[in-house]
Coordinates of C-alpha atoms and ligand atoms in Angstrom, one line a residue:
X145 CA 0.0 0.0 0.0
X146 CA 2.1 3.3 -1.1
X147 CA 1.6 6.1 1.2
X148 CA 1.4 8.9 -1.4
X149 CA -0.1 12.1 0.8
X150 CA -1.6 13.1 4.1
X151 CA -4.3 15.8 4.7
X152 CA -4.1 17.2 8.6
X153 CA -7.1 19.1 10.1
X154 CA -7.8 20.7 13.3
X155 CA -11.7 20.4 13.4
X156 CA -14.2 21.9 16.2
X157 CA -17.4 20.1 16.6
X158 CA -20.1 21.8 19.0
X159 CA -21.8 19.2 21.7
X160 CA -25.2 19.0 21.7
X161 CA -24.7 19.6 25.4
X162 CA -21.6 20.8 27.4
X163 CA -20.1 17.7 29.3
X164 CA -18.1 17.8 32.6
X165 CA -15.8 15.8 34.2
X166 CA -13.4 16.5 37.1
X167 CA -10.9 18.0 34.9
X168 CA -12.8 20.5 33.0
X169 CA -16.2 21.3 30.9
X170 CA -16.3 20.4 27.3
X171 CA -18.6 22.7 25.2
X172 CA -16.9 21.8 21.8
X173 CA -15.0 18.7 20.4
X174 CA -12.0 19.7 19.4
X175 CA -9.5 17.1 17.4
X176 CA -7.1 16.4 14.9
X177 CA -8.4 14.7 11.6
X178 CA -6.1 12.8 9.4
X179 CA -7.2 11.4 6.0
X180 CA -4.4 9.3 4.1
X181 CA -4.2 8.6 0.5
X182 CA -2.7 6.1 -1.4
X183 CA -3.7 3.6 -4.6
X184 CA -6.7 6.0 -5.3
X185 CA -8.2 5.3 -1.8
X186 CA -8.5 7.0 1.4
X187 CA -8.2 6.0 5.1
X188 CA -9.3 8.0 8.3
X189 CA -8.8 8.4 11.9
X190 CA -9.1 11.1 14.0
X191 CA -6.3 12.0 17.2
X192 CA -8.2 12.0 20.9
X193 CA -5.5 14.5 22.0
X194 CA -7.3 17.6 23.3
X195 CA -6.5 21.5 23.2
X196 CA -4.9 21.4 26.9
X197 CA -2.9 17.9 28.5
X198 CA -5.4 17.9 30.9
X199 CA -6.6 13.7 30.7
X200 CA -2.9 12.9 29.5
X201 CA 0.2 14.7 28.3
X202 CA -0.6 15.4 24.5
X203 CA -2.0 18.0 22.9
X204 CA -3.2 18.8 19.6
X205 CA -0.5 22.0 19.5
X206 CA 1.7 19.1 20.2
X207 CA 0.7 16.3 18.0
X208 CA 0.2 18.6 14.9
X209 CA 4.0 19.6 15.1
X210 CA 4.9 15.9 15.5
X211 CA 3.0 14.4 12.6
X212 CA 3.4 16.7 10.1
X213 CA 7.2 17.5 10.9
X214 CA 8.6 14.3 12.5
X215 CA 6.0 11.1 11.5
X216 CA 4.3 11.6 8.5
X217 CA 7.3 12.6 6.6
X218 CA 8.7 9.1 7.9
X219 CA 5.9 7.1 6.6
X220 CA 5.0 9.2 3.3
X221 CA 6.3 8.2 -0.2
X222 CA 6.4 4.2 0.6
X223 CA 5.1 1.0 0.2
X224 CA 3.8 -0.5 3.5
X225 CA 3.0 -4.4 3.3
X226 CA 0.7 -4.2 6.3
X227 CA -0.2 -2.3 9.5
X228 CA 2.6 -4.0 11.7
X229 CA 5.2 -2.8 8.6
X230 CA 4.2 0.7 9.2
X231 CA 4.4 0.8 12.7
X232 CA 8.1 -1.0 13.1
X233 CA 9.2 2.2 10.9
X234 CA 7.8 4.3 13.9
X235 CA 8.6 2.3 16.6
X236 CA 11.7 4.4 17.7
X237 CA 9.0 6.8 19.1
X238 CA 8.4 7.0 22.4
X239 CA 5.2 8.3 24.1
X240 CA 2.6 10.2 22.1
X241 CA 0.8 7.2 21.8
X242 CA -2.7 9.5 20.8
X243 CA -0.2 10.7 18.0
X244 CA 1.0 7.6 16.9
X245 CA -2.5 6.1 16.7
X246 CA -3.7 8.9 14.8
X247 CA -1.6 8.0 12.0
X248 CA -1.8 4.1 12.5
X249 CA -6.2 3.8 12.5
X250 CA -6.3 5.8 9.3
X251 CA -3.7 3.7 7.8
X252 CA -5.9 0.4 9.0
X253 CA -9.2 2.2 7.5
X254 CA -7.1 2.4 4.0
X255 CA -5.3 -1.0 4.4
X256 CA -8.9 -3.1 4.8
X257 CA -10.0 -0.6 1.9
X258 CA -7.7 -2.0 0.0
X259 CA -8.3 -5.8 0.9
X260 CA -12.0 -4.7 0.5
X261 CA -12.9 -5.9 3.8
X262 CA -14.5 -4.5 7.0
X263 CA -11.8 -3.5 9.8
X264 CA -13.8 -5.8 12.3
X265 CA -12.8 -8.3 10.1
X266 CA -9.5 -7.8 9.2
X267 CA -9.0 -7.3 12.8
X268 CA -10.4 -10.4 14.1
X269 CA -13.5 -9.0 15.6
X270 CA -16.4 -11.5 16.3
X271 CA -19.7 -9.7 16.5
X272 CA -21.7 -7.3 13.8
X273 CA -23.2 -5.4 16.7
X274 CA -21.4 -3.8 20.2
X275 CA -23.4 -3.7 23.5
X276 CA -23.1 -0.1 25.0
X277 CA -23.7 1.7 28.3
X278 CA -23.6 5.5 28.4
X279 CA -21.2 8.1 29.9
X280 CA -23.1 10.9 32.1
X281 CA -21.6 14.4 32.8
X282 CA -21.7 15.9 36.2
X283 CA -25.0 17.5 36.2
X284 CA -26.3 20.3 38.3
X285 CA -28.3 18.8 40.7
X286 CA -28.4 14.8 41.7
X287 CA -32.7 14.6 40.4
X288 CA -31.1 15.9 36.7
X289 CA -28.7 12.9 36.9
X290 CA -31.2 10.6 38.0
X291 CA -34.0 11.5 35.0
X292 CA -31.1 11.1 32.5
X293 CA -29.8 7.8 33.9
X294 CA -33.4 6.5 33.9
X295 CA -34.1 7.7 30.6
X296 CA -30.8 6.3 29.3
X297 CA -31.7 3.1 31.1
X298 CA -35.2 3.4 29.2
X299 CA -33.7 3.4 25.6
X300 CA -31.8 -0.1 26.5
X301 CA -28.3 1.4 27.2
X302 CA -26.7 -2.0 29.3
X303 CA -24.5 0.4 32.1
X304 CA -24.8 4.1 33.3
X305 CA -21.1 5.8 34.2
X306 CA -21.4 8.4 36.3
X307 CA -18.9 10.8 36.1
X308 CA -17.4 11.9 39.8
X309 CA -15.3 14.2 41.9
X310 CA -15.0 14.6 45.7
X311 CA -18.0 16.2 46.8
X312 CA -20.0 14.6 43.6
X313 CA -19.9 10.4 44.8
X314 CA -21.6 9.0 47.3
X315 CA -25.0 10.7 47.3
X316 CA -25.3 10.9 43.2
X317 CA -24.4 7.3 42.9
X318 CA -27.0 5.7 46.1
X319 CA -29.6 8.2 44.0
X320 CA -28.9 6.2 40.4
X321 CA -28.6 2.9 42.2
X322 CA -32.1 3.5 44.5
X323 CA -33.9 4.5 40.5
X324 CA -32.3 1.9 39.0
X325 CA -31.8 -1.0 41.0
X326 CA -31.2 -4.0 37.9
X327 CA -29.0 -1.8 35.7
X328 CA -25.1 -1.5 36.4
X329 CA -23.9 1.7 37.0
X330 CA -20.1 2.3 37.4
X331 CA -18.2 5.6 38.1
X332 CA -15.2 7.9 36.4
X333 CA -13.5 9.8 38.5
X334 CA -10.7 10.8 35.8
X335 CA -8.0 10.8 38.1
X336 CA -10.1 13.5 41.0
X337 CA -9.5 11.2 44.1
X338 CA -5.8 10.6 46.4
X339 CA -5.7 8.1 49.0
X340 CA -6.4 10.8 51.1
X341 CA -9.5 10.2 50.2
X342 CA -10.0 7.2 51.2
X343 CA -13.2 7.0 53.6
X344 CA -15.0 8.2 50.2
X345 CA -13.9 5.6 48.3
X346 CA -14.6 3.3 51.1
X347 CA -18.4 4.6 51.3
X348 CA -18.4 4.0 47.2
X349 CA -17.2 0.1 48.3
X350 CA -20.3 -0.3 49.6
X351 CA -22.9 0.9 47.2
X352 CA -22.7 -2.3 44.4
X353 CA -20.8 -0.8 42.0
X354 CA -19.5 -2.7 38.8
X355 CA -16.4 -1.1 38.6
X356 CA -14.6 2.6 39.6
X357 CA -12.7 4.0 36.7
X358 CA -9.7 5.3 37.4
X359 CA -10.2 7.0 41.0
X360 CA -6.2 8.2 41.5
X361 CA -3.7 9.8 39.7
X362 CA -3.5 9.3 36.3
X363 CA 0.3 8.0 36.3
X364 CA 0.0 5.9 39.3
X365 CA -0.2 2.1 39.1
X366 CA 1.0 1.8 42.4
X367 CA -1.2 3.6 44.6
X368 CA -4.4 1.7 42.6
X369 CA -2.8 -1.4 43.8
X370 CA -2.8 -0.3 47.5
X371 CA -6.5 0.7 46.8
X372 CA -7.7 -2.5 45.0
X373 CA -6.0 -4.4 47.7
X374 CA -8.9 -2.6 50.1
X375 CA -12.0 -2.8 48.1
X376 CA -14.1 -5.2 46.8
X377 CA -15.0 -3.0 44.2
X378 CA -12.9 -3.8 41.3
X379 CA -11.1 -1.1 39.5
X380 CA -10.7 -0.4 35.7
X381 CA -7.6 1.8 34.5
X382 CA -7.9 4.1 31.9
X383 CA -5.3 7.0 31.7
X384 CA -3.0 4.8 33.4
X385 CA -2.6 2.2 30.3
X386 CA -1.2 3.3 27.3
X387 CA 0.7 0.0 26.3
X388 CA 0.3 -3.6 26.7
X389 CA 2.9 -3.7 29.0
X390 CA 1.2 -1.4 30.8
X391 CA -1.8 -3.6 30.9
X392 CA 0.6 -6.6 32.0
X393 CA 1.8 -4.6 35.1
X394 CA -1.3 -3.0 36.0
X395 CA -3.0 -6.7 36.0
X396 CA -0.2 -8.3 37.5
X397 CA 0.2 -6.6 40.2
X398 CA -3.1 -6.0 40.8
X399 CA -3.7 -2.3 40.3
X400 CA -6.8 -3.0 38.6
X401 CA -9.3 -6.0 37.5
X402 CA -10.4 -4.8 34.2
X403 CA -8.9 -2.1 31.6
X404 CA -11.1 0.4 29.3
X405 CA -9.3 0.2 26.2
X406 CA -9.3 3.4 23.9
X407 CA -7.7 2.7 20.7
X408 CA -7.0 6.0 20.5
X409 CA -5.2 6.5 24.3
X410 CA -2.8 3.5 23.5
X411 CA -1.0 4.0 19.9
X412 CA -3.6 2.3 17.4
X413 CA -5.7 -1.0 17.0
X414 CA -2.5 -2.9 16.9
X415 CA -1.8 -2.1 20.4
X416 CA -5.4 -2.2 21.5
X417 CA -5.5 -6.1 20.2
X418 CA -2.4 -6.2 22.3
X419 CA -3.7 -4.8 25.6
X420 CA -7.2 -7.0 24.7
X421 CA -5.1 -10.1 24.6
X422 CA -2.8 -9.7 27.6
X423 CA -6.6 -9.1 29.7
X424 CA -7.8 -12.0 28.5
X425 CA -4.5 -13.6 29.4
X426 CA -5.3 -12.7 32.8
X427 CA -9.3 -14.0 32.8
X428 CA -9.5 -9.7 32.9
X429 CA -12.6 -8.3 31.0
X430 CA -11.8 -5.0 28.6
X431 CA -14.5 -2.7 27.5
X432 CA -13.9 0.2 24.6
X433 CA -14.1 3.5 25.7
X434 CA -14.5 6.6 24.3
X435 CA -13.7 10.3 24.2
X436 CA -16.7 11.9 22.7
X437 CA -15.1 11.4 19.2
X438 CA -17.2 12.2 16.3
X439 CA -18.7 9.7 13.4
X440 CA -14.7 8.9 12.4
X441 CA -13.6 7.6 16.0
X442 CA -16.5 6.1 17.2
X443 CA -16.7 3.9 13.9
X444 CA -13.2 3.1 14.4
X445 CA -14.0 2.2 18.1
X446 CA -17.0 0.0 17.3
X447 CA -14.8 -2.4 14.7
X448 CA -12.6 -2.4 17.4
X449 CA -15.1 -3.7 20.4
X450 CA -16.0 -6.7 17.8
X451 CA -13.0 -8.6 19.7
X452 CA -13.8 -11.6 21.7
X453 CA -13.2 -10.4 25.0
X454 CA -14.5 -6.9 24.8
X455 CA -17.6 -8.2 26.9
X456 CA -18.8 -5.6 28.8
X457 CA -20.8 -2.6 27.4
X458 CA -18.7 0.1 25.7
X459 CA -19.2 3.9 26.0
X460 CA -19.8 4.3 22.0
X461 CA -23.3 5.4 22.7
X462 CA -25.0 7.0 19.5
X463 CA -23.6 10.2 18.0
X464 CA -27.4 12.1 18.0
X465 CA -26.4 12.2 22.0
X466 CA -23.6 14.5 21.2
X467 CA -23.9 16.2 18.2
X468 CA -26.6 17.8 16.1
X469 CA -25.1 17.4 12.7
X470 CA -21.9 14.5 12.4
X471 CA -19.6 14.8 10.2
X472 CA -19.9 11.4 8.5
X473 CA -22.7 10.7 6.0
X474 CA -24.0 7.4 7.8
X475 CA -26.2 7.6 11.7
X476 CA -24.3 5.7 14.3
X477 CA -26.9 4.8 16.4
X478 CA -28.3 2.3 19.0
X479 CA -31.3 -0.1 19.3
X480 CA -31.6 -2.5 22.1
X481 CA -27.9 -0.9 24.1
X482 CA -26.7 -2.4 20.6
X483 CA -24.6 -0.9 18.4
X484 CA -24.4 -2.1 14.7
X485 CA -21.1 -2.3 13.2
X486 CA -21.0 0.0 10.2
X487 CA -21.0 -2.2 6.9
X488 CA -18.9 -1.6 4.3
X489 CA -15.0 -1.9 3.3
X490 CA -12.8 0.0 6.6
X491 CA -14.3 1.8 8.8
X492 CA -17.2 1.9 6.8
X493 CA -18.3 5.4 7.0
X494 CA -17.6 8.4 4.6
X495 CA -17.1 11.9 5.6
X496 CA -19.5 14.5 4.8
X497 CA -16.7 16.9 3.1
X498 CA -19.0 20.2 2.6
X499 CA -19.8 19.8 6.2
X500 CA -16.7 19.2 7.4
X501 CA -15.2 22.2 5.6
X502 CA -17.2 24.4 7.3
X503 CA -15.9 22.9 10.9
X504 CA -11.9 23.3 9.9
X505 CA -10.2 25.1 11.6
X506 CA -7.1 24.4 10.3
X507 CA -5.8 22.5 7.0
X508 CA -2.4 21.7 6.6
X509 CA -1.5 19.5 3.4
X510 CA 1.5 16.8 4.0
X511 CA 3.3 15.1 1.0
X512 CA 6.6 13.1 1.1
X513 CA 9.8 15.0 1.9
X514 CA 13.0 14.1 0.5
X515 CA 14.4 14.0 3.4
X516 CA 12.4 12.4 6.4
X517 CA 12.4 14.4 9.5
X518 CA 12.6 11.4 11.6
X519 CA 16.0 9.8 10.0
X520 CA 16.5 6.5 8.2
Ligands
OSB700 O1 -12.5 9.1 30.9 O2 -13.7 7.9 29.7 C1 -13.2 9.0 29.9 C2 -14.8 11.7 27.7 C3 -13.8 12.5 27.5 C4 -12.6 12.3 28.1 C5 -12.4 11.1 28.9 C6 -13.5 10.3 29.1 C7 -14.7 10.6 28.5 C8 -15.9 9.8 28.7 C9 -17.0 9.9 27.7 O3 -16.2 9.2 29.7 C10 -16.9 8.7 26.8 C11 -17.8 8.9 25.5 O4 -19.0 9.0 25.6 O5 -17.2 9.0 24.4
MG701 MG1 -12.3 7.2 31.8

């Protein structure tokens, strides 16, 4: 598959409603959009790097300067057997795994293109439809957050996450559990919580939880290993993991029973299969997250969750809940807390380009360089 040009966008997406989590509001969805061409076809990904570091390190200031000076030049202007081929030429990069994954999913999209294939099936997936649960901002008032978790519950999503900080837990959570007594319900602390705060998380033990996503710091295996060893609850990393090794240590020394993968967070499918398969070395169940990506990620994310051992309900919930207008021509939407995969060769949408053009913020076109930025 020759690599022939890259087209880099920073795109801003207005939510449907502004969504909050311990580390900030979101109003708008703001991301980097990478199409590649090559052999008269076109693969797509989109980076889940945000304006400021503040779930991980990267940025989309960052990452821009990265891709189009240092890694696209590297991989532009060659042949690439396979996905694995492309990423051994990158693999002297360390960190910026949102970057790195940017560049890898939109190069998957174009490889099954080419094999004229679904990812899901050039990945290995095992399912045509993805069970889903929803993710739920901190609202402003615990009734609000007990209407929408009903009302998610109503239109079959299979989990409600409830997004908490210190001083929004306990009470929120014993109000969603009392409405909805049969659904799971899990919490997302992104990160808010110490074990200073450990009476808290102690009260959250008790309430029937399915999991806590990651209560502590967001680079601290250690400390969720001291706190899993106290709860029953079990944990589920998310910031933490950005590797398979990662996964290994975090399950190994038991820092966590389950992991939300995000393709996105850790470097590309590749890497995601990788962190899927070490859980399921370990008995550990994964689930896909998400990061409020448009039509592009969340299509990406669902081939993804087709894997065996992605068994518990994902947050790719339908993209009407977060946008009013995508900006890919086909609905990604739920029945039944089922989400179809989208059908078709790759990722099996296609991007709505007048639509999109009016979202860009930023275009920058990338061809081969004679000389690669990155070296050899
Ligand atoms: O931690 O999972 C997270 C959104 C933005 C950043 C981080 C997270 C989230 C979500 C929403 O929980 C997931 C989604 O609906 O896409
Ligand atoms: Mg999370």
């Amino acid at each position: 598959m020759q690599l022939e040009r890259a087209e880099l966008r920073v795109v801003s997406l207005p939510l449907l409603k502004p969504f909050r989590t311990s580390f900030g509001v979101m109003t708008d969805k703001n991301f980097i959009l990478l199409r590649l061409f090559g052999g008269g076809l076109e693969g797509v990904a989109e980076g889940v790097m945000d304006l400021r570091p503040d779930f991980r390190e990267e940025t989309i200031s960052g990452a821009l300067a990265l891709l189009q000076e240092t890694v696209l030049p590297a991989v532009l202007g060659r042949d690439w057997r396979n996905p694995e081929h492309l990423m051994g030429r990158l693999s002297g990069v360390r960190g910026n795994r949102m970057a790195l994954a940017t560049v890898e999913m939109a190069f998957w999209d174009l490889w099954a293109r080419s094999l004229g294939q679904p990812l899901s099936a050039v990945l290995g997936g095992v399912r045509d439809a993805v069970p889903v649960g929803v993710s739920l901002g901190i609202q402003s008032s615990v009734d609000a957050t007990v209407d929408s978790a009903v009302q998610h519950a109503e239109q079959g999503y299979r989990r409600i996450k409830l997004k908490i900080q210190p001083g929004w837990d306990v009470d929120v959570v014993r109000a969603v559990k009392a409405a909805l007594p049969g659904t799971p319900v899990t919490v997302d602390a992104n990160a808010a919580y110490s074990l200073a705060h450990l009476n808290t998380l102690r009260e959250l033990d008790t309430l029937g939880l399915d999991y806590m996503e990651q209560p502590l710091a967001w680079n601290d295996m250690r400390d969720h290993a001291k706190l899993q060893a106290l709860m029953n609850t079990p944990l589920c990393l998310d910031e933490c993991i950005t590797t398979a090794q990662d996964a290994r240590k975090a399950l190994e020394t038991a820092a966590c029973r389950l992991v939300n993968i995000k393709v996105g967070r850790v470097g590309g499918h590749l890497e995601a299969r990788r962190v899927h398969d070490v859980a399921a070395s370990f008995s550990a169940p994964v689930w896909c997250g998400g990061m409020l990506e448009s039509g592009v990620g969340r299509a990406h994310n669902i081939h993804l969750a087709t894997l065996e051992n992605f068994t518990k309900p994902g947050d790719t919930s339908s993209s009407s809940r977060y946008w009013a207008r995508d900006l890919i021509h086909e609905p990604l939407e739920t029945s039944g807390g089922m989400m179809s995969v989208p059908a078709g060769h790759g990722i099996g949408v296609t991007l709505d380009l007048p639509f999109l053009d009016t979202i860009t913020q930023r275009k920058i076109e990338v061809g081969p360089l004679r000389q690669a930025v990155a070296g050899r």
